[in-house]
mmCIF file with all atom_site columns, C-alpha atoms in Angstrom:
data_model
loop_
_atom_site.group_PDB
_atom_site.id
_atom_site.type_symbol
_atom_site.label_atom_id
_atom_site.label_alt_id
_atom_site.label_comp_id
_atom_site.label_asym_id
_atom_site.label_entity_id
_atom_site.label_seq_id
_atom_site.pdbx_PDB_ins_code
_atom_site.Cartn_x
_atom_site.Cartn_y
_atom_site.Cartn_z
_atom_site.occupancy
_atom_site.B_iso_or_equiv
_atom_site.pdbx_formal_charge
_atom_site.auth_seq_id
_atom_site.auth_comp_id
_atom_site.auth_asym_id
_atom_site.auth_atom_id
_atom_site.pdbx_PDB_model_num
ATOM 1   C CA . MET A 1 1   ? 134.594 26.851 245.428 1.00 0.00 ? 1   MET A CA 1
ATOM 2   C CA . THR A 1 2   ? 135.301 25.307 242.081 1.00 0.00 ? 2   THR A CA 1
ATOM 3   C CA . THR A 1 3   ? 137.060 27.246 239.448 1.00 0.00 ? 3   THR A CA 1
ATOM 4   C CA . THR A 1 4   ? 136.408 26.495 235.681 1.00 0.00 ? 4   THR A CA 1
ATOM 5   C CA . LEU A 1 5   ? 139.027 27.119 233.269 1.00 0.00 ? 5   LEU A CA 1
ATOM 6   C CA . ALA A 1 6   ? 137.682 28.767 230.092 1.00 0.00 ? 6   ALA A CA 1
ATOM 7   C CA . THR A 1 7   ? 139.499 27.806 227.027 1.00 0.00 ? 7   THR A CA 1
ATOM 8   C CA . THR A 1 8   ? 139.223 29.974 224.022 1.00 0.00 ? 8   THR A CA 1
ATOM 9   C CA . THR A 1 9   ? 139.460 28.985 220.555 1.00 0.00 ? 9   THR A CA 1
ATOM 10  C CA . PRO A 1 10  ? 140.276 31.302 217.892 1.00 0.00 ? 10  PRO A CA 1
ATOM 11  C CA . THR A 1 11  ? 137.351 32.443 215.687 1.00 0.00 ? 11  THR A CA 1
ATOM 12  C CA . PRO A 1 12  ? 137.779 32.261 211.910 1.00 0.00 ? 12  PRO A CA 1
ATOM 13  C CA . SER A 1 13  ? 137.988 35.955 211.546 1.00 0.00 ? 13  SER A CA 1
ATOM 14  C CA . ALA A 1 14  ? 140.798 36.050 214.055 1.00 0.00 ? 14  ALA A CA 1
ATOM 15  C CA . THR A 1 15  ? 143.001 33.609 212.032 1.00 0.00 ? 15  THR A CA 1
ATOM 16  C CA . PRO A 1 16  ? 145.203 35.239 209.576 1.00 0.00 ? 16  PRO A CA 1
ATOM 17  C CA . PRO A 1 17  ? 144.194 34.850 205.864 1.00 0.00 ? 17  PRO A CA 1
ATOM 18  C CA . HIS A 1 18  ? 145.913 32.156 203.709 1.00 0.00 ? 18  HIS A CA 1
ATOM 19  C CA . PRO A 1 19  ? 148.812 33.883 201.815 1.00 0.00 ? 19  PRO A CA 1
ATOM 20  C CA . ALA A 1 20  ? 147.438 32.935 198.462 1.00 0.00 ? 20  ALA A CA 1
ATOM 21  C CA . THR A 1 21  ? 144.041 34.482 199.081 1.00 0.00 ? 21  THR A CA 1
ATOM 22  C CA . ALA A 1 22  ? 145.219 37.569 200.900 1.00 0.00 ? 22  ALA A CA 1
ATOM 23  C CA . THR A 1 23  ? 145.672 39.642 197.832 1.00 0.00 ? 23  THR A CA 1
ATOM 24  C CA . THR A 1 24  ? 142.762 38.235 195.740 1.00 0.00 ? 24  THR A CA 1
ATOM 25  C CA . ARG A 1 25  ? 139.540 40.209 195.235 1.00 0.00 ? 25  ARG A CA 1
ATOM 26  C CA . PRO A 1 26  ? 136.232 38.746 196.644 1.00 0.00 ? 26  PRO A CA 1
ATOM 27  C CA . ARG A 1 27  ? 134.321 36.570 194.188 1.00 0.00 ? 27  ARG A CA 1
ATOM 28  C CA . THR A 1 28  ? 131.530 38.413 192.186 1.00 0.00 ? 28  THR A CA 1
ATOM 29  C CA . PRO A 1 29  ? 128.794 36.380 190.820 1.00 0.00 ? 29  PRO A CA 1
ATOM 30  C CA . ARG A 1 30  ? 128.804 35.717 187.163 1.00 0.00 ? 30  ARG A CA 1
ATOM 31  C CA . PRO A 1 31  ? 125.970 37.287 185.083 1.00 0.00 ? 31  PRO A CA 1
ATOM 32  C CA . ARG A 1 32  ? 123.318 34.827 184.087 1.00 0.00 ? 32  ARG A CA 1
ATOM 33  C CA . THR A 1 33  ? 122.765 34.291 180.326 1.00 0.00 ? 33  THR A CA 1
ATOM 34  C CA . ALA A 1 34  ? 120.040 32.687 178.589 1.00 0.00 ? 34  ALA A CA 1
ATOM 35  C CA . PRO A 1 35  ? 120.570 29.068 177.524 1.00 0.00 ? 35  PRO A CA 1
ATOM 36  C CA . GLY A 1 36  ? 121.384 28.670 173.826 1.00 0.00 ? 36  GLY A CA 1
ATOM 37  C CA . GLY A 1 37  ? 118.963 27.150 171.345 1.00 0.00 ? 37  GLY A CA 1
ATOM 38  C CA . PRO A 1 38  ? 119.685 24.863 168.405 1.00 0.00 ? 38  PRO A CA 1
ATOM 39  C CA . ALA A 1 39  ? 121.679 26.331 165.567 1.00 0.00 ? 39  ALA A CA 1
ATOM 40  C CA . GLY A 1 40  ? 119.662 28.370 163.064 1.00 0.00 ? 40  GLY A CA 1
ATOM 41  C CA . THR A 1 41  ? 116.944 29.619 165.463 1.00 0.00 ? 41  THR A CA 1
ATOM 42  C CA . ARG A 1 42  ? 116.468 33.327 166.232 1.00 0.00 ? 42  ARG A CA 1
ATOM 43  C CA . PRO A 1 43  ? 116.564 34.514 169.862 1.00 0.00 ? 43  PRO A CA 1
ATOM 44  C CA . ARG A 1 44  ? 113.255 34.726 171.787 1.00 0.00 ? 44  ARG A CA 1
ATOM 45  C CA . GLY A 1 45  ? 112.322 38.192 172.835 1.00 0.00 ? 45  GLY A CA 1
ATOM 46  C CA . PRO A 1 46  ? 110.750 41.202 171.104 1.00 0.00 ? 46  PRO A CA 1
ATOM 47  C CA . ALA A 1 47  ? 110.859 40.842 167.414 1.00 0.00 ? 47  ALA A CA 1
ATOM 48  C CA . GLY A 1 48  ? 113.511 42.938 165.653 1.00 0.00 ? 48  GLY A CA 1
ATOM 49  C CA . THR A 1 49  ? 116.053 42.953 168.570 1.00 0.00 ? 49  THR A CA 1
ATOM 50  C CA . HIS A 1 50  ? 119.125 41.101 168.753 1.00 0.00 ? 50  HIS A CA 1
ATOM 51  C CA . PRO A 1 51  ? 120.935 40.064 171.976 1.00 0.00 ? 51  PRO A CA 1
ATOM 52  C CA . ARG A 1 52  ? 124.295 41.689 172.611 1.00 0.00 ? 52  ARG A CA 1
ATOM 53  C CA . THR A 1 53  ? 127.068 39.255 172.929 1.00 0.00 ? 53  THR A CA 1
ATOM 54  C CA . THR A 1 54  ? 129.784 41.680 174.093 1.00 0.00 ? 54  THR A CA 1
ATOM 55  C CA . ALA A 1 55  ? 129.653 45.080 175.648 1.00 0.00 ? 55  ALA A CA 1
ATOM 56  C CA . PRO A 1 56  ? 130.523 47.760 173.068 1.00 0.00 ? 56  PRO A CA 1
ATOM 57  C CA . SER A 1 57  ? 133.918 49.264 173.605 1.00 0.00 ? 57  SER A CA 1
ATOM 58  C CA . SER A 1 58  ? 134.966 52.680 172.751 1.00 0.00 ? 58  SER A CA 1
ATOM 59  C CA . THR A 1 59  ? 136.720 51.505 169.545 1.00 0.00 ? 59  THR A CA 1
ATOM 60  C CA . THR A 1 60  ? 133.652 49.723 168.093 1.00 0.00 ? 60  THR A CA 1
ATOM 61  C CA . ALA A 1 61  ? 130.805 51.449 166.258 1.00 0.00 ? 61  ALA A CA 1
ATOM 62  C CA . PRO A 1 62  ? 127.355 51.424 168.071 1.00 0.00 ? 62  PRO A CA 1
ATOM 63  C CA . PRO A 1 63  ? 125.054 48.690 166.894 1.00 0.00 ? 63  PRO A CA 1
ATOM 64  C CA . ARG A 1 64  ? 123.175 49.532 163.709 1.00 0.00 ? 64  ARG A CA 1
ATOM 65  C CA . ALA A 1 65  ? 119.300 49.869 164.060 1.00 0.00 ? 65  ALA A CA 1
ATOM 66  C CA . LEU A 1 66  ? 117.327 47.543 161.712 1.00 0.00 ? 66  LEU A CA 1
ATOM 67  C CA . PRO A 1 67  ? 115.233 49.103 159.068 1.00 0.00 ? 67  PRO A CA 1
ATOM 68  C CA . PRO A 1 68  ? 111.489 49.346 159.722 1.00 0.00 ? 68  PRO A CA 1
ATOM 69  C CA . HIS A 1 69  ? 110.541 46.732 157.087 1.00 0.00 ? 69  HIS A CA 1
ATOM 70  C CA . THR A 1 70  ? 112.759 44.100 158.896 1.00 0.00 ? 70  THR A CA 1
ATOM 71  C CA . VAL A 1 71  ? 111.438 45.046 162.317 1.00 0.00 ? 71  VAL A CA 1
ATOM 72  C CA . PHE A 1 72  ? 107.738 44.681 161.062 1.00 0.00 ? 72  PHE A CA 1
ATOM 73  C CA . ALA A 1 73  ? 108.587 41.346 159.376 1.00 0.00 ? 73  ALA A CA 1
ATOM 74  C CA . GLU A 1 74  ? 109.965 39.970 162.681 1.00 0.00 ? 74  GLU A CA 1
ATOM 75  C CA . ARG A 1 75  ? 106.881 41.301 164.403 1.00 0.00 ? 75  ARG A CA 1
ATOM 76  C CA . LEU A 1 76  ? 104.509 39.759 161.866 1.00 0.00 ? 76  LEU A CA 1
ATOM 77  C CA . LEU A 1 77  ? 106.393 36.448 161.973 1.00 0.00 ? 77  LEU A CA 1
ATOM 78  C CA . ALA A 1 78  ? 106.100 36.531 165.808 1.00 0.00 ? 78  ALA A CA 1
ATOM 79  C CA . VAL A 1 79  ? 102.337 36.759 165.597 1.00 0.00 ? 79  VAL A CA 1
ATOM 80  C CA . PHE A 1 80  ? 101.907 34.334 162.675 1.00 0.00 ? 80  PHE A CA 1
ATOM 81  C CA . SER A 1 81  ? 104.062 31.718 164.569 1.00 0.00 ? 81  SER A CA 1
ATOM 82  C CA . GLY A 1 82  ? 102.116 32.131 167.662 1.00 0.00 ? 82  GLY A CA 1
ATOM 83  C CA . GLU A 1 83  ? 104.929 33.551 169.675 1.00 0.00 ? 83  GLU A CA 1
ATOM 84  C CA . ARG A 1 84  ? 102.995 36.771 170.303 1.00 0.00 ? 84  ARG A CA 1
ATOM 85  C CA . PRO A 1 85  ? 99.205  37.389 170.438 1.00 0.00 ? 85  PRO A CA 1
ATOM 86  C CA . VAL A 1 86  ? 97.477  39.237 167.528 1.00 0.00 ? 86  VAL A CA 1
ATOM 87  C CA . HIS A 1 87  ? 96.718  42.304 169.999 1.00 0.00 ? 87  HIS A CA 1
ATOM 88  C CA . TRP A 1 88  ? 100.450 42.815 170.313 1.00 0.00 ? 88  TRP A CA 1
ATOM 89  C CA . MET A 1 89  ? 100.216 44.678 166.814 1.00 0.00 ? 89  MET A CA 1
ATOM 90  C CA . LEU A 1 90  ? 97.363  46.935 167.790 1.00 0.00 ? 90  LEU A CA 1
ATOM 91  C CA . GLY A 1 91  ? 99.361  50.179 168.005 1.00 0.00 ? 91  GLY A CA 1
ATOM 92  C CA . HIS A 1 92  ? 101.450 49.157 164.870 1.00 0.00 ? 92  HIS A CA 1
ATOM 93  C CA . THR A 1 93  ? 98.678  48.738 162.389 1.00 0.00 ? 93  THR A CA 1
ATOM 94  C CA . VAL A 1 94  ? 96.408  51.131 160.595 1.00 0.00 ? 94  VAL A CA 1
ATOM 95  C CA . GLY A 1 95  ? 93.237  50.635 158.380 1.00 0.00 ? 95  GLY A CA 1
ATOM 96  C CA . GLU A 1 96  ? 92.269  47.003 157.745 1.00 0.00 ? 96  GLU A CA 1
ATOM 97  C CA . ALA A 1 97  ? 95.544  45.373 158.526 1.00 0.00 ? 97  ALA A CA 1
ATOM 98  C CA . TYR A 1 98  ? 94.465  44.418 162.199 1.00 0.00 ? 98  TYR A CA 1
ATOM 99  C CA . GLU A 1 99  ? 91.419  42.694 160.951 1.00 0.00 ? 99  GLU A CA 1
ATOM 100 C CA . GLN A 1 100 ? 93.603  40.874 158.267 1.00 0.00 ? 100 GLN A CA 1
ATOM 101 C CA . LEU A 1 101 ? 95.847  39.724 161.252 1.00 0.00 ? 101 LEU A CA 1
ATOM 102 C CA . VAL A 1 102 ? 92.833  38.526 163.265 1.00 0.00 ? 102 VAL A CA 1
ATOM 103 C CA . ARG A 1 103 ? 91.598  36.353 160.272 1.00 0.00 ? 103 ARG A CA 1
ATOM 104 C CA . ILE A 1 104 ? 94.980  35.076 159.002 1.00 0.00 ? 104 ILE A CA 1
ATOM 105 C CA . ALA A 1 105 ? 96.931  34.305 162.319 1.00 0.00 ? 105 ALA A CA 1
ATOM 106 C CA . PRO A 1 106 ? 94.708  31.318 163.397 1.00 0.00 ? 106 PRO A CA 1
ATOM 107 C CA . GLU A 1 107 ? 94.949  29.780 159.880 1.00 0.00 ? 107 GLU A CA 1
ATOM 108 C CA . THR A 1 108 ? 98.727  29.915 159.360 1.00 0.00 ? 108 THR A CA 1
ATOM 109 C CA . PRO A 1 109 ? 100.679 26.810 158.989 1.00 0.00 ? 109 PRO A CA 1
ATOM 110 C CA . LEU A 1 110 ? 103.461 28.526 160.919 1.00 0.00 ? 110 LEU A CA 1
ATOM 111 C CA . ARG A 1 111 ? 101.878 27.657 164.251 1.00 0.00 ? 111 ARG A CA 1
ATOM 112 C CA . SER A 1 112 ? 102.695 23.948 163.776 1.00 0.00 ? 112 SER A CA 1
ATOM 113 C CA . LEU A 1 113 ? 104.854 22.045 166.273 1.00 0.00 ? 113 LEU A CA 1
ATOM 114 C CA . GLY A 1 114 ? 107.745 21.533 163.707 1.00 0.00 ? 114 GLY A CA 1
ATOM 115 C CA . PRO A 1 115 ? 110.775 23.596 163.349 1.00 0.00 ? 115 PRO A CA 1
ATOM 116 C CA . ARG A 1 116 ? 110.512 27.257 164.424 1.00 0.00 ? 116 ARG A CA 1
ATOM 117 C CA . PRO A 1 117 ? 109.943 29.693 161.473 1.00 0.00 ? 117 PRO A CA 1
ATOM 118 C CA . VAL A 1 118 ? 112.898 31.932 160.685 1.00 0.00 ? 118 VAL A CA 1
ATOM 119 C CA . LEU A 1 119 ? 113.059 35.202 158.601 1.00 0.00 ? 119 LEU A CA 1
ATOM 120 C CA . ARG A 1 120 ? 115.307 34.444 155.712 1.00 0.00 ? 120 ARG A CA 1
ATOM 121 C CA . ARG A 1 121 ? 115.119 37.557 153.554 1.00 0.00 ? 121 ARG A CA 1
ATOM 122 C CA . CYS A 1 122 ? 113.211 40.828 153.649 1.00 0.00 ? 122 CYS A CA 1
ATOM 123 C CA . SER A 1 123 ? 113.311 43.158 150.714 1.00 0.00 ? 123 SER A CA 1
ATOM 124 C CA . VAL A 1 124 ? 111.514 46.576 150.117 1.00 0.00 ? 124 VAL A CA 1
ATOM 125 C CA . GLN A 1 125 ? 110.105 48.737 147.364 1.00 0.00 ? 125 GLN A CA 1
ATOM 126 C CA . VAL A 1 126 ? 109.678 52.473 148.283 1.00 0.00 ? 126 VAL A CA 1
ATOM 127 C CA . HIS A 1 127 ? 106.760 54.482 146.845 1.00 0.00 ? 127 HIS A CA 1
ATOM 128 C CA . GLU A 1 128 ? 105.240 57.960 147.083 1.00 0.00 ? 128 GLU A CA 1
ATOM 129 C CA . GLY A 1 129 ? 107.996 60.170 148.465 1.00 0.00 ? 129 GLY A CA 1
ATOM 130 C CA . ARG A 1 130 ? 109.264 57.437 150.825 1.00 0.00 ? 130 ARG A CA 1
ATOM 131 C CA . ALA A 1 131 ? 106.043 57.554 152.826 1.00 0.00 ? 131 ALA A CA 1
ATOM 132 C CA . VAL A 1 132 ? 104.830 54.075 151.642 1.00 0.00 ? 132 VAL A CA 1
ATOM 133 C CA . VAL A 1 133 ? 106.880 50.963 151.527 1.00 0.00 ? 133 VAL A CA 1
ATOM 134 C CA . GLU A 1 134 ? 105.858 47.575 150.128 1.00 0.00 ? 134 GLU A CA 1
ATOM 135 C CA . ALA A 1 135 ? 107.863 44.756 151.579 1.00 0.00 ? 135 ALA A CA 1
ATOM 136 C CA . PHE A 1 136 ? 108.207 41.072 150.918 1.00 0.00 ? 136 PHE A CA 1
ATOM 137 C CA . ALA A 1 137 ? 109.808 38.429 153.023 1.00 0.00 ? 137 ALA A CA 1
ATOM 138 C CA . THR A 1 138 ? 110.684 34.816 152.825 1.00 0.00 ? 138 THR A CA 1
ATOM 139 C CA . ILE A 1 139 ? 110.202 32.562 155.949 1.00 0.00 ? 139 ILE A CA 1
ATOM 140 C CA . ALA A 1 140 ? 111.874 29.277 156.330 1.00 0.00 ? 140 ALA A CA 1
ATOM 141 C CA . THR A 1 141 ? 110.308 26.575 158.417 1.00 0.00 ? 141 THR A CA 1
ATOM 142 C CA . GLY A 1 142 ? 112.659 23.646 158.116 1.00 0.00 ? 142 GLY A CA 1
ATOM 143 C CA . PRO A 1 143 ? 112.943 22.716 154.283 1.00 0.00 ? 143 PRO A CA 1
ATOM 144 C CA . ARG A 1 144 ? 109.790 24.700 153.599 1.00 0.00 ? 144 ARG A CA 1
ATOM 145 C CA . VAL A 1 145 ? 109.922 28.364 152.430 1.00 0.00 ? 145 VAL A CA 1
ATOM 146 C CA . ARG A 1 146 ? 106.857 30.591 152.600 1.00 0.00 ? 146 ARG A CA 1
ATOM 147 C CA . ALA A 1 147 ? 106.229 34.085 151.299 1.00 0.00 ? 147 ALA A CA 1
ATOM 148 C CA . MET A 1 148 ? 104.926 37.079 153.248 1.00 0.00 ? 148 MET A CA 1
ATOM 149 C CA . ALA A 1 149 ? 103.982 40.583 151.839 1.00 0.00 ? 149 ALA A CA 1
ATOM 150 C CA . PHE A 1 150 ? 103.097 43.713 153.726 1.00 0.00 ? 150 PHE A CA 1
ATOM 151 C CA . ARG A 1 151 ? 102.633 47.430 153.222 1.00 0.00 ? 151 ARG A CA 1
ATOM 152 C CA . LEU A 1 152 ? 103.991 49.986 155.695 1.00 0.00 ? 152 LEU A CA 1
ATOM 153 C CA . GLU A 1 153 ? 102.752 53.621 155.714 1.00 0.00 ? 153 GLU A CA 1
ATOM 154 C CA . ARG A 1 154 ? 104.399 56.493 157.574 1.00 0.00 ? 154 ARG A CA 1
ATOM 155 C CA . GLY A 1 155 ? 101.984 58.620 159.552 1.00 0.00 ? 155 GLY A CA 1
ATOM 156 C CA . ALA A 1 156 ? 101.922 62.310 160.306 1.00 0.00 ? 156 ALA A CA 1
ATOM 157 C CA . ASP A 1 157 ? 103.896 61.493 163.481 1.00 0.00 ? 157 ASP A CA 1
ATOM 158 C CA . HIS A 1 158 ? 106.597 59.850 161.343 1.00 0.00 ? 158 HIS A CA 1
ATOM 159 C CA . ARG A 1 159 ? 105.815 56.348 162.736 1.00 0.00 ? 159 ARG A CA 1
ATOM 160 C CA . TRP A 1 160 ? 105.600 53.350 160.362 1.00 0.00 ? 160 TRP A CA 1
ATOM 161 C CA . ARG A 1 161 ? 102.452 51.272 160.738 1.00 0.00 ? 161 ARG A CA 1
ATOM 162 C CA . CYS A 1 162 ? 101.400 48.181 158.860 1.00 0.00 ? 162 CYS A CA 1
ATOM 163 C CA . ALA A 1 163 ? 98.420  48.895 156.490 1.00 0.00 ? 163 ALA A CA 1
ATOM 164 C CA . ALA A 1 164 ? 98.126  45.523 154.748 1.00 0.00 ? 164 ALA A CA 1
ATOM 165 C CA . VAL A 1 165 ? 99.493  41.938 155.129 1.00 0.00 ? 165 VAL A CA 1
ATOM 166 C CA . GLU A 1 166 ? 99.415  38.625 153.220 1.00 0.00 ? 166 GLU A CA 1
ATOM 167 C CA . LEU A 1 167 ? 100.920 35.264 153.936 1.00 0.00 ? 167 LEU A CA 1
ATOM 168 C CA . ASP A 1 168 ? 101.127 32.786 151.172 1.00 0.00 ? 168 ASP A CA 1
ATOM 169 C CA . GLY A 1 169 ? 97.966  34.344 149.634 1.00 0.00 ? 169 GLY A CA 1
ATOM 170 C CA . LEU A 1 170 ? 95.902  34.001 152.842 1.00 0.00 ? 170 LEU A CA 1
ATOM 171 C CA . GLY A 1 171 ? 95.317  37.712 153.134 1.00 0.00 ? 171 GLY A CA 1
ATOM 172 C CA . ALA A 1 172 ? 94.301  38.044 149.603 1.00 0.00 ? 172 ALA A CA 1
ATOM 173 C CA . THR A 1 173 ? 91.532  35.315 149.810 1.00 0.00 ? 173 THR A CA 1
ATOM 174 C CA . ALA A 1 174 ? 90.407  36.461 153.255 1.00 0.00 ? 174 ALA A CA 1
ATOM 175 C CA . ARG A 1 175 ? 89.917  40.108 151.827 1.00 0.00 ? 175 ARG A CA 1
ATOM 176 C CA . ARG A 1 176 ? 87.729  38.938 148.790 1.00 0.00 ? 176 ARG A CA 1
ATOM 177 C CA . THR A 1 177 ? 85.122  37.041 150.796 1.00 0.00 ? 177 THR A CA 1
#
């Protein structure tokens, strides 16, 4: 009868941990962040939102909400630049504004393959008991600066909706024909 000798080798879990790693915590994966774009570009995403760079602490104030005219300027710029489709504005328009967007959006020079358009300035003029706002914005595309004007109206549900829009006079000529 033959007897075989079984040799046992210690398993990795049976070996004592290395002294340097015995007190350290297990590694947690790092959160993934979006790759950065070239300087001077705005983040991709829903218009009017800004990515948070740090988590708010108890000592800092909460992030300030953007005014409605700035939010709408970013939304309109996203449609004019081709970043978003025109139907993205369906629930945010009233009256003839949606038809104006349908006519203007394909004609805009902001859809070119050059530098990405960026909202530079957005100002507002308030009318009629703060229920109507006329806003104008400047849009930079490289060295070129363009003008955009739009009208916001506050409905009975207290939501702002775009009632008219023009870009470098495109809305005015499209309306007259």
